Coordinates of C-alpha atoms in Angstrom, one line a residue:
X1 CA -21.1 11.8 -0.6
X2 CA -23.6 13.9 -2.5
X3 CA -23.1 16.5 -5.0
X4 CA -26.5 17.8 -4.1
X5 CA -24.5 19.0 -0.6
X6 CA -23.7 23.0 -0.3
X7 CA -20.1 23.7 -1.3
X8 CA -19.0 24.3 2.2
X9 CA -20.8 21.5 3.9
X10 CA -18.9 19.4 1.0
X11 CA -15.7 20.6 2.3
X12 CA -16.6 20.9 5.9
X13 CA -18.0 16.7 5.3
X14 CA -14.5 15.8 3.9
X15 CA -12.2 17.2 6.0
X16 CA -14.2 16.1 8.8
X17 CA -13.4 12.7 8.0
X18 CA -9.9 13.5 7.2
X19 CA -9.4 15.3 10.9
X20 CA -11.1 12.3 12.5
X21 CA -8.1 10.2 11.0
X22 CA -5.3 11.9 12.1
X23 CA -6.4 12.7 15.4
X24 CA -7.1 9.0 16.0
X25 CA -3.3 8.5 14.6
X26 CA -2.2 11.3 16.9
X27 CA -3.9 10.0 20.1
X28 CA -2.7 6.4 19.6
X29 CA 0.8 8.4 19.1
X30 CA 0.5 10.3 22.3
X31 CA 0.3 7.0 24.5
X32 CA 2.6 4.8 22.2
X33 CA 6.0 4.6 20.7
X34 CA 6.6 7.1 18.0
X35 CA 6.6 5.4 14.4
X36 CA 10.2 6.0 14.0
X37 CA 10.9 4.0 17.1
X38 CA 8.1 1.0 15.9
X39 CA 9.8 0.9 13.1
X40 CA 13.4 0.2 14.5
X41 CA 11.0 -2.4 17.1
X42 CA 9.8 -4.2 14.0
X43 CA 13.5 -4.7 12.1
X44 CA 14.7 -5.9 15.8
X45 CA 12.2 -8.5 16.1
X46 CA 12.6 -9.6 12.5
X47 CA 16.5 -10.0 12.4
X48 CA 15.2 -12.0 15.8
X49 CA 12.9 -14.2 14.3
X50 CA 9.7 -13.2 15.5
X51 CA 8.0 -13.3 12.1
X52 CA 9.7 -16.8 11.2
X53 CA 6.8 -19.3 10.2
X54 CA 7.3 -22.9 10.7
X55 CA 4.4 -24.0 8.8
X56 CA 4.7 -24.8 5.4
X57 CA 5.5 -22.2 2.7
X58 CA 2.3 -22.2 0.0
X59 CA 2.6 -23.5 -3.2
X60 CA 6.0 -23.0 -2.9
X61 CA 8.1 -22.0 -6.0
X62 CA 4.3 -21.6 -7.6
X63 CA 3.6 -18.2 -6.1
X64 CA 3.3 -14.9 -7.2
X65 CA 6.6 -13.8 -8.9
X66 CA 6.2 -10.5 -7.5
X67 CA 4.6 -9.0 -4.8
X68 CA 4.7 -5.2 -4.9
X69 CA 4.2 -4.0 -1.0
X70 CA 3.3 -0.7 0.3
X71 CA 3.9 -1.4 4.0
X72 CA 1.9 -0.2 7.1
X73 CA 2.7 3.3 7.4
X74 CA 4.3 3.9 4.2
X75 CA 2.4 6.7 3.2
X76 CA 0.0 8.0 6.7
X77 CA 3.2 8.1 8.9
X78 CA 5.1 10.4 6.5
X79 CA 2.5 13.2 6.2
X80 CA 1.6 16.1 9.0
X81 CA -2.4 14.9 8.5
X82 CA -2.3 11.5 8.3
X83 CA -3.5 11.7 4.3
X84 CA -3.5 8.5 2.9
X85 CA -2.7 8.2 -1.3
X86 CA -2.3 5.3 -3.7
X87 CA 0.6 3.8 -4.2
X88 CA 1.0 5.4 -7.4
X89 CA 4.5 3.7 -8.9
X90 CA 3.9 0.5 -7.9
X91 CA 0.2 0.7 -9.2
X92 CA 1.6 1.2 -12.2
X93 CA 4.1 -1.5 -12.1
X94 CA 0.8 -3.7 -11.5
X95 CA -1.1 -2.0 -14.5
X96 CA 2.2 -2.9 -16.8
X97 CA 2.4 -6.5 -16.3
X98 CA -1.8 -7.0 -15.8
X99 CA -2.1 -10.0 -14.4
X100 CA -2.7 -10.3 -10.4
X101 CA -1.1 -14.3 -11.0
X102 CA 2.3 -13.0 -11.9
X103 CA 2.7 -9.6 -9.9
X104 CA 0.0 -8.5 -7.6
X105 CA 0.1 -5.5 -4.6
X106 CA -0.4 -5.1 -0.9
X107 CA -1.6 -2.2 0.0
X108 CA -1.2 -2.5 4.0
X109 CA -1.2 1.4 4.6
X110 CA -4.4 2.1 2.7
X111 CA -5.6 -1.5 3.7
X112 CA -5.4 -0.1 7.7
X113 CA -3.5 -3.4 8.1
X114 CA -1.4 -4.8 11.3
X115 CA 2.4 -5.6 10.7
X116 CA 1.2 -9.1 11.8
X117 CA -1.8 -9.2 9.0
X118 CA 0.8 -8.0 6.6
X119 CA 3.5 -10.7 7.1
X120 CA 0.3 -13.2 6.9
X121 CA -0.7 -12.0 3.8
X122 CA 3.2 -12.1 2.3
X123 CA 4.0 -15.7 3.6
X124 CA 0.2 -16.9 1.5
X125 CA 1.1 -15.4 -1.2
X126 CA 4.5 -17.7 -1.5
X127 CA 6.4 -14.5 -3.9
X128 CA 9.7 -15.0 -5.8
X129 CA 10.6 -11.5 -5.0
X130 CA 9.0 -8.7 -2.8
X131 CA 8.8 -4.9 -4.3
X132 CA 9.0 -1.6 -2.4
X133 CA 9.4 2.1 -3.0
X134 CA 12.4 3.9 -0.8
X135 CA 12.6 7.8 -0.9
X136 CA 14.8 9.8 1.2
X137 CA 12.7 9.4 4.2
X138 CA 11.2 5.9 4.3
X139 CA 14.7 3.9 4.1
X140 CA 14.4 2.6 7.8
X141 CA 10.8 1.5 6.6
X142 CA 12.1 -0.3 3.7
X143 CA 15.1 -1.5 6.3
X144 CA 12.3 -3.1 8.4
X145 CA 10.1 -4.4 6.1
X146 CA 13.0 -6.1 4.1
X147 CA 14.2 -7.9 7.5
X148 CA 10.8 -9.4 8.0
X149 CA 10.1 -10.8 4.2
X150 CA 13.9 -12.6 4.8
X151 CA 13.0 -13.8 8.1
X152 CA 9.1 -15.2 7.1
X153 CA 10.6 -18.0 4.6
X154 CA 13.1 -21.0 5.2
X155 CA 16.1 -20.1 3.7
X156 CA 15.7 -22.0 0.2
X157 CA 12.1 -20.0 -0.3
X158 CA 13.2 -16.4 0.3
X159 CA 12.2 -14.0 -1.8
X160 CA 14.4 -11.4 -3.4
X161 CA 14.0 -7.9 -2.4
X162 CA 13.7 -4.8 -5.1
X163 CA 13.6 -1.4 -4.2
X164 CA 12.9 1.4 -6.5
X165 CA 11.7 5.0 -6.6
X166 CA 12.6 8.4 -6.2
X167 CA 16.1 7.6 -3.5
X168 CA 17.1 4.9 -5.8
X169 CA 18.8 7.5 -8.6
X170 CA 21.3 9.1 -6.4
X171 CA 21.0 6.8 -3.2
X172 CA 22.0 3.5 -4.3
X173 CA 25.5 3.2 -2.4
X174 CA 23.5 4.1 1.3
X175 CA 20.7 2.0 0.5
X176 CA 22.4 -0.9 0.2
X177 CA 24.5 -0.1 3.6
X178 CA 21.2 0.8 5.5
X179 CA 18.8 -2.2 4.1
X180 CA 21.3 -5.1 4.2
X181 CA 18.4 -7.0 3.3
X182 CA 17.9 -5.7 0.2
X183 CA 18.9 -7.8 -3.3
X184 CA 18.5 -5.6 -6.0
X185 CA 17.8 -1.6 -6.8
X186 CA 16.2 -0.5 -9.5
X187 CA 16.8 3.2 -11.0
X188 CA 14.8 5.8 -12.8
X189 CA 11.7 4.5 -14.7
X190 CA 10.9 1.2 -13.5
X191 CA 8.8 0.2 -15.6
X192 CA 11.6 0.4 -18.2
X193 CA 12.8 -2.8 -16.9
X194 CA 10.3 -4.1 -15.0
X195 CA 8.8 -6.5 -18.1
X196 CA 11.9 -7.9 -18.2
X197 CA 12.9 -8.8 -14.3
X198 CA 9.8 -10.6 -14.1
X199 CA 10.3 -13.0 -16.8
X200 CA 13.9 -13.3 -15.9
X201 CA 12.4 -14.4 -12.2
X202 CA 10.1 -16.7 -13.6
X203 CA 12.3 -17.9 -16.0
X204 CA 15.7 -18.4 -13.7
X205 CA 13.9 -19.1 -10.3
X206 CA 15.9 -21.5 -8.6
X207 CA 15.5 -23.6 -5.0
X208 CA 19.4 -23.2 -3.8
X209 CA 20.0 -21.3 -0.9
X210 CA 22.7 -18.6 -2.0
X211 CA 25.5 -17.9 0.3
X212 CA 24.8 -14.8 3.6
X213 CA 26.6 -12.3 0.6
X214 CA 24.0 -12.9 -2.3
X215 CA 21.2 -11.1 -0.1
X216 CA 20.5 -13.4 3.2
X217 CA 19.6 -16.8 1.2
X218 CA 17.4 -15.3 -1.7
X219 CA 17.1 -18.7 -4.0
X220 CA 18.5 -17.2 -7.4
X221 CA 20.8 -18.6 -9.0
X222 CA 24.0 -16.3 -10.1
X223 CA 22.8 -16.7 -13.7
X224 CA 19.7 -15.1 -12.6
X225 CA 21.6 -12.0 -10.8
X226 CA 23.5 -11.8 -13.2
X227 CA 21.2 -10.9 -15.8
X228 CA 19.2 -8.8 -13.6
X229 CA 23.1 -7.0 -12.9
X230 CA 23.3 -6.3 -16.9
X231 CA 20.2 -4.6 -17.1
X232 CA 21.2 -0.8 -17.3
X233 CA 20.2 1.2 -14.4
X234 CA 19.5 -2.0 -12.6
X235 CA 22.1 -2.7 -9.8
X236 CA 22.6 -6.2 -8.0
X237 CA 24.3 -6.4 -4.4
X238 CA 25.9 -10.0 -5.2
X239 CA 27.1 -8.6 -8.7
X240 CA 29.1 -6.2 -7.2
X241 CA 26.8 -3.1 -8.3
X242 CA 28.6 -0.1 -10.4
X243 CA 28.0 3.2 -8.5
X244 CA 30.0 5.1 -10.5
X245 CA 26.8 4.3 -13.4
X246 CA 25.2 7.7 -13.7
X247 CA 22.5 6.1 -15.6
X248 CA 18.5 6.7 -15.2
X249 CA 16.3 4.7 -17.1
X250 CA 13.4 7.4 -18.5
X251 CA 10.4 5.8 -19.7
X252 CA 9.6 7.7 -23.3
X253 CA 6.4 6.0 -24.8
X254 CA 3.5 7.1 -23.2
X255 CA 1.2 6.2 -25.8
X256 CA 2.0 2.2 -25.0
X257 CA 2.1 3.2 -20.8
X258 CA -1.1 2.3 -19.1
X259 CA -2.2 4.4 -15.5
X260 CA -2.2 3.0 -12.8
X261 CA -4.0 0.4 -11.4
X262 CA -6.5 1.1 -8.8
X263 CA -8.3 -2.5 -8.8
X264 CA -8.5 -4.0 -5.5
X265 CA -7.5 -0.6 -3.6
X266 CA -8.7 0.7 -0.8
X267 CA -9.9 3.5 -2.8
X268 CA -12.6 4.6 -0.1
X269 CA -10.3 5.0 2.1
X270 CA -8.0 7.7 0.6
X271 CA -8.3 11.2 1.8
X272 CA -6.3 14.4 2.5
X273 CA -7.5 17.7 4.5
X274 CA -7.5 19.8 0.6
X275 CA -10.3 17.4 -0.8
X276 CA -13.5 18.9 -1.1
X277 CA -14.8 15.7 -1.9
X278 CA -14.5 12.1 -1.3
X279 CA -13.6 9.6 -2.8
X280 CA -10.2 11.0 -3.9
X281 CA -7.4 9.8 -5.1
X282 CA -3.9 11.3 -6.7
X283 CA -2.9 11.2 -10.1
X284 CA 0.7 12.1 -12.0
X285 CA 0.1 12.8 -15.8
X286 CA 3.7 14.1 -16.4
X287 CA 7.4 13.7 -15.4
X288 CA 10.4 16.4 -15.6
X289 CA 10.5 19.7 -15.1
X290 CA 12.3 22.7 -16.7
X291 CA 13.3 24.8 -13.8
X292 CA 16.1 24.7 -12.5
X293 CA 15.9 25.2 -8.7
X294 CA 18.9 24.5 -7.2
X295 CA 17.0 22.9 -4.0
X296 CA 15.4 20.3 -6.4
X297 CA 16.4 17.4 -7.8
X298 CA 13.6 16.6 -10.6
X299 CA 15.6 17.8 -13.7
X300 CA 18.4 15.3 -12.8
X301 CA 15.9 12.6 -11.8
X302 CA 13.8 12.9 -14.3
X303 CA 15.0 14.7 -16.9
X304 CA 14.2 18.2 -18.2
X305 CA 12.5 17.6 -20.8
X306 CA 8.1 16.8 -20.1
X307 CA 7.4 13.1 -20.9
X308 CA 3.9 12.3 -20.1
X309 CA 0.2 11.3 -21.7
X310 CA -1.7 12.9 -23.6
X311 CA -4.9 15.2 -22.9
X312 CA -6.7 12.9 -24.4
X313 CA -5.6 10.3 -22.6
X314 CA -6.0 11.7 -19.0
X315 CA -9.8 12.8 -19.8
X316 CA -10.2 9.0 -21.0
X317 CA -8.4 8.1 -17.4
X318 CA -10.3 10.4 -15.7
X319 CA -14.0 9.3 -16.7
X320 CA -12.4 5.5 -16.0
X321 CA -11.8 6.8 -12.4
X322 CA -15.1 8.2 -12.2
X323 CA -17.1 5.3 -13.9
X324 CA -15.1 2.5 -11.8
X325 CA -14.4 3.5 -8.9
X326 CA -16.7 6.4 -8.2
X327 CA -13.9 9.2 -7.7
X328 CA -15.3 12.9 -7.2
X329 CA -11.9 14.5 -6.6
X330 CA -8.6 14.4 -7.6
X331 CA -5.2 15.8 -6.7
X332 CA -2.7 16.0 -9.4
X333 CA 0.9 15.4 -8.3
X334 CA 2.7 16.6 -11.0
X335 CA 6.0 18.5 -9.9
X336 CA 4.4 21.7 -12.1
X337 CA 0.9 20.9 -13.8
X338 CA 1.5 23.9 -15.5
X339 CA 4.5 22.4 -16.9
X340 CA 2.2 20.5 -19.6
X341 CA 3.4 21.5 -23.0
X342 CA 1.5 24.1 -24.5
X343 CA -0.2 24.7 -21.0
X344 CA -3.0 22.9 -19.2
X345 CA -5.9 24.9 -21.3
X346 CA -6.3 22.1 -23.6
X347 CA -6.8 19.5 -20.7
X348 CA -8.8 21.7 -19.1
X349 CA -11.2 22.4 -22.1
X350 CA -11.5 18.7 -22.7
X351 CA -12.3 17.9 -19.1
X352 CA -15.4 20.6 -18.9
X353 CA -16.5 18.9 -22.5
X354 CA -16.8 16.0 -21.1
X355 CA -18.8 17.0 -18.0
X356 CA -16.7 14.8 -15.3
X357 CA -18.1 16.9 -12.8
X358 CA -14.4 16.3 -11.1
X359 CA -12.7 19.1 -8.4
X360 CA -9.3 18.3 -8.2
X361 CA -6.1 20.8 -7.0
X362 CA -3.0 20.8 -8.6
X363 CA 0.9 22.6 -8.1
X364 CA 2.0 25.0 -10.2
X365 CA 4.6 28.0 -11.3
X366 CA 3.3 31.8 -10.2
X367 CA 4.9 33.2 -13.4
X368 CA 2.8 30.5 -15.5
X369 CA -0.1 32.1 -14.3
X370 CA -2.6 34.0 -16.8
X371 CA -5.8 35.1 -16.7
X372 CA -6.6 32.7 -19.2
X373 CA -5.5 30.0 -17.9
X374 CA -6.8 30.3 -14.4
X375 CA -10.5 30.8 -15.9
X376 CA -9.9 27.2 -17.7
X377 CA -8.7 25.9 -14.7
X378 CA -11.5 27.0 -12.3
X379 CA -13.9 25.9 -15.0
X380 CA -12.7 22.9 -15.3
X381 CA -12.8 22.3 -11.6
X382 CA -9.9 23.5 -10.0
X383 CA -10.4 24.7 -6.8
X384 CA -6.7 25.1 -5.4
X385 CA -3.3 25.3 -6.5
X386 CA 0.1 25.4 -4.3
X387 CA 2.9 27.5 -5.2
X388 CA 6.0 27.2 -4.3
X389 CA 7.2 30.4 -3.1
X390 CA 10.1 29.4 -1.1
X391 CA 11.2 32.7 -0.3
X392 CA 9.9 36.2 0.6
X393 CA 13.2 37.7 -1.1
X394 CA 14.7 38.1 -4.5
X395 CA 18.0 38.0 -3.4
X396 CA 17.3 34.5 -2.2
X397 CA 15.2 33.4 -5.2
X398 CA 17.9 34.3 -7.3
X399 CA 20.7 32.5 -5.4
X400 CA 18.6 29.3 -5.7
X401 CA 17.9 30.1 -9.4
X402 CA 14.2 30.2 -8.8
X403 CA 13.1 31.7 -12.2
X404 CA 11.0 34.2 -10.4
X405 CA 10.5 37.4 -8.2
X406 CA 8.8 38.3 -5.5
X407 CA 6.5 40.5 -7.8
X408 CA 5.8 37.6 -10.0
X409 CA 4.8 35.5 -7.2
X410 CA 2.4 37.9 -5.9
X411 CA 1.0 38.4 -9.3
X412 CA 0.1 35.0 -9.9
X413 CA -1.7 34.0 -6.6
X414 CA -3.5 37.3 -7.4
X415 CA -4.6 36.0 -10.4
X416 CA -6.2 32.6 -9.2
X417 CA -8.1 33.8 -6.6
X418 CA -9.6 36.6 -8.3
X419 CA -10.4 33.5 -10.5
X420 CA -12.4 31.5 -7.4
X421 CA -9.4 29.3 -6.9
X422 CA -7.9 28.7 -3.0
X423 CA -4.5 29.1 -3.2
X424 CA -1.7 27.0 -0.7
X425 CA 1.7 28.6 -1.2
X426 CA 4.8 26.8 0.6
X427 CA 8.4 28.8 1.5
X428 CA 11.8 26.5 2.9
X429 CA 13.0 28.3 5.6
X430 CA 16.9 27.5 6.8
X431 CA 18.3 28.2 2.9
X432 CA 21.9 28.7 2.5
X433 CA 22.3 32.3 3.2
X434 CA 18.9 32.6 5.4
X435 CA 19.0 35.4 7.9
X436 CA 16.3 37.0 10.3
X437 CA 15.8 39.8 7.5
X438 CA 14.8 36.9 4.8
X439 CA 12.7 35.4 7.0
X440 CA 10.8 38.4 7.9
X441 CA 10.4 38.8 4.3
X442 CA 9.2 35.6 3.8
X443 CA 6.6 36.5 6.9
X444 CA 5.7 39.7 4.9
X445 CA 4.8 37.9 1.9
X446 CA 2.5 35.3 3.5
X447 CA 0.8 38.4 4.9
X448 CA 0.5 40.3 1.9
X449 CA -0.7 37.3 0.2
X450 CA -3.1 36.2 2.8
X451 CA -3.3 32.5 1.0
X452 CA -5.8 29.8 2.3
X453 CA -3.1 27.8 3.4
X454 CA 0.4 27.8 4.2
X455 CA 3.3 25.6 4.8
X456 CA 6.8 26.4 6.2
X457 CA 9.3 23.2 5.4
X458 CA 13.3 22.7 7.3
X459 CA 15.8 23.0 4.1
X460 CA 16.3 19.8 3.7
X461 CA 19.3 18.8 1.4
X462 CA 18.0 16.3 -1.7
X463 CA 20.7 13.7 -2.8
X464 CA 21.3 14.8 -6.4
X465 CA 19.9 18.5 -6.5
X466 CA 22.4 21.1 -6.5
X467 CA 22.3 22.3 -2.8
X468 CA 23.3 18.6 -1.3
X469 CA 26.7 18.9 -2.5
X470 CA 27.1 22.9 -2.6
X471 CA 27.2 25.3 -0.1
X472 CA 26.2 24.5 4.0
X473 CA 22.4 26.5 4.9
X474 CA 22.0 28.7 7.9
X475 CA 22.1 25.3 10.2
X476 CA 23.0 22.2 9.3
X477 CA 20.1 19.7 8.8
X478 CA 21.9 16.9 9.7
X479 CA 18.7 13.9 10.0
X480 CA 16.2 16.9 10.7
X481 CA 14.0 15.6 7.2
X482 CA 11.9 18.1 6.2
X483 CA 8.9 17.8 8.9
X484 CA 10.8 17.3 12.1
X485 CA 9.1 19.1 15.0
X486 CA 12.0 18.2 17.6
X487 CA 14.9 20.1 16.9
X488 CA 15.6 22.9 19.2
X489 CA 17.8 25.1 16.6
X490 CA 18.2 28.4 14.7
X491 CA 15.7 27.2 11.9
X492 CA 13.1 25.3 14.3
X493 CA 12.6 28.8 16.2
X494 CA 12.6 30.3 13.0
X495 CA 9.8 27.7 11.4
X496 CA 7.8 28.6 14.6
X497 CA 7.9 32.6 14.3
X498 CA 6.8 31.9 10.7
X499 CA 3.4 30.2 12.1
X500 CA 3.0 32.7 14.8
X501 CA 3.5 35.7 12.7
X502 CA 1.6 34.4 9.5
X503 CA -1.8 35.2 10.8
X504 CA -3.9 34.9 7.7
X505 CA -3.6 31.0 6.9
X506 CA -3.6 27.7 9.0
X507 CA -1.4 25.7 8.5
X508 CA -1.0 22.8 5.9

């Protein structure tokens, strides 16, 4: 797409192609099974054998030794638009071992792959053991997805499965009840261990089928679980695993970390409706926060101190993106991009120096917000930020230890766009303690505000934040998630006076 484009047809161009995605997802939708309900279809007709292959296995015991896999749907089923992002963990798992012979990924979401073309393409490649991300929402996915790579192989050629990411530090105990085909979790950082489980596959892989109780035939030997079992943070269903071990790996060393790996992606392909441009991908340049938000679970995840690279090392990063793969936008993912030590006004100055000729959009605090820094931002391309504003009251910020007030919120979207800068603010409705009043307030603030665009999001409980093992919110969740449009309760008919009455901004 041209830079030479007017601004708004830029934006107009993008989203275009964004809309034209998820409406073909939602018409295909309409007439079809939901995904949830494909998804159960898929693990049923996996633990039936449908996906067995009789041919046989390639280059058996001389495949990959790992095969990270983002599955069909992974990513596009989970959001409202149909936005489709890299892969961004196990991109950098990729990036940390660098070399496609040994660990490789399969990008089937971004690829626009068939669950049929996906098996296909995990039977060729012959792996030791199959890797996939599980957060709190994508367990029956991973379920699914396990089930088939146990069911492809005879039983002396099936591959382990390893799960890690963000359910994996608090989640451990359910994931292993819900995925029963799922060999080994992996905590925190994974690419603390992750060095160190491949050459312990390559170096221990064995051709015995293991007994129904060692993960459905994987062919490991015990001396190989075993060491994978004693790796800390690591935690092997055959072993038995120690779920009382509070331990999360964090990943300290930046200057030794590469970014992830964008080789072979369907980079093209990646979009969401904020881009103004295309290609786009995401990018995380930190981890940790120093809030402490009561609804979150970051700070125990992943610590509270920031851990990340260096400005110089995300302009460097940046111009590769650009120079490879031709990216003209960029959404940073950072829990708080204006978490970055010493602020982002460094970054920024170093990314205008450099002339990337980038527009990216990033999250970030309202109180964090100066003058100052909004003008470095918007120079350097910025041309939205979301803030989380979660409430319209201060009694409720305050009982969710927030960090801010209702003023302070208002004064920092007030500050970027009188800086240029489009502003998305997001507020969780169904909070312990929510009433009609605190919603109203919340309406009222979205009003005052009048932000570009606007998200309302079902309280959702996090495993490991404060709120999932506190006090009970106005209605229980239950399996709600933080999305679901079927509920008929309290909080859905509150989450739909909120986009009635908040007249200034679509929807996210």
């Amino acid at each position: 797409m041209s830079s030479r484009l007017p601004p708004l047809l830029r934006v107009a161009t993008a989203r275009s192609l964004c809309k034209r995605h998820s409406s073909t997802t939602t018409q295909a939708s309409s007439s079809e099974l939901s995904f949830d309900a494909k998804v159960q279809q898929l693990a049923q007709k996996a633990a039936a054998g449908d996906f067995c292959r009789r041919d046989p296995v390639p280059d058996a015991g001389g495949g990959k030794t790992v095969l990270l896999l983002h599955p069909p749907g992974a990513c596009s089923a989970y959001t409202r638009s149909g936005s489709q992002y890299p892969p961004l963990g196990l991109n950098l798992l990729k990036a940390v071992i660098g070399d496609r012979r040994r660990v490789d990924l399969l990008e089937a979401d971004g690829g626009y792959l068939t669950d049929e073309a996906t098996a296909k393409q995990i039977y060729d490649a012959a792996p030791k053991a199959v890797g996939m991300t599980v957060t709190c929402g994508t367990k029956p996915l991973v379920h699914a997805w396990s089930t088939v790579v146990k069911n492809l192989f005879p039983a002396p050629f099936r591959p382990l499965v390893i799960v890690g990411g963000p359910a994996t530090a608090f989640e451990a105990p359910a994931i292993f009840a819900d995925c029963p085909n799922v060999d080994v979790i992996v905590k925190g950082d994974g690419e603390v261990h992750f060095p160190e489980i491949v050459n312990i596959l390559e170096r221990e892989h064995g051709t015995v089928p293991r007994p129904t109780e060692y993960g459905g035939g994987a062919s490991y030997s015990p001396e190989a679980l075993e060491l994978l079992g004693a790796l800390p943070g690591v935690m092997v269903r055959a072993a038995p695993p120690n779920f009382n071990d509070s331990f999360i790996p964090q990943f300290t060393d930046f200057d030794r970390l590469p970014f992830p790996d964008l080789d072979d992606s369907p980079v093209s392909r990646y979009q969401a409706p904020d881009a103004l441009r295309l290609p786009m991908v995401t990018m995380i340049t930190q981890r940790g926060c120093v809030a402490k938000c009561t609804f979150c679970n970051t700070p125990q995840k992943d610590g509270s101190r920031i851990r990340g690279w260096s400005s110089e090392q995300i302009v460097d990063q940046l111009q590769h993106l650009k120079d490879r793969h031709g990216i003209r936008e960029v959404s940073f993912v950072d829990d708080v991009f204006t978490n970055r030590p010493g602020g982002p006004r460094k970054l920024c100055r170093m990314m205008e120096e450099r002339r990337l000729d980038l527009t990216w959009y990033c999250n970030a605090r309202a109180d964090a917000i100066t003058s100052k820094m909004a003008r470095a931002m918007r120079s350097a391309g910025c041309h939205q930020v979301f803030l989380g504003f979660e409430s319209g009251c201060d009694d409720m910020l305050l009982r969710i230890k927030k960090g801010e007030t209702v003023g302070q919120l208002e004064h920092g979207a007030q500050l970027l766009k009188d800086n240029g800068i489009r502003i998305s603010v997001g507020f969780i409705v169904g909070l312990p303690g929510e009433t009609q009043e605190t919603v109203d307030k919340s309406i009222a603030l979205c009003n005052r505000v009048q932000p570009d665009r606007v998200q309302f999001t079902r309280f959702t409980p996090i495993p490991g934040s404060a709120l999932a093992s506190g006090s009970s919110s106005a209605v229980s969740p239950g399996s709600s998630g933080f999305h679901n449009r079927e509920a008929d309760d309290k909080v859905e008919r509150w989450l739909r006076q909120c986009y009635q009455e908040c007249v200034y901004a679509p929807s996210v």
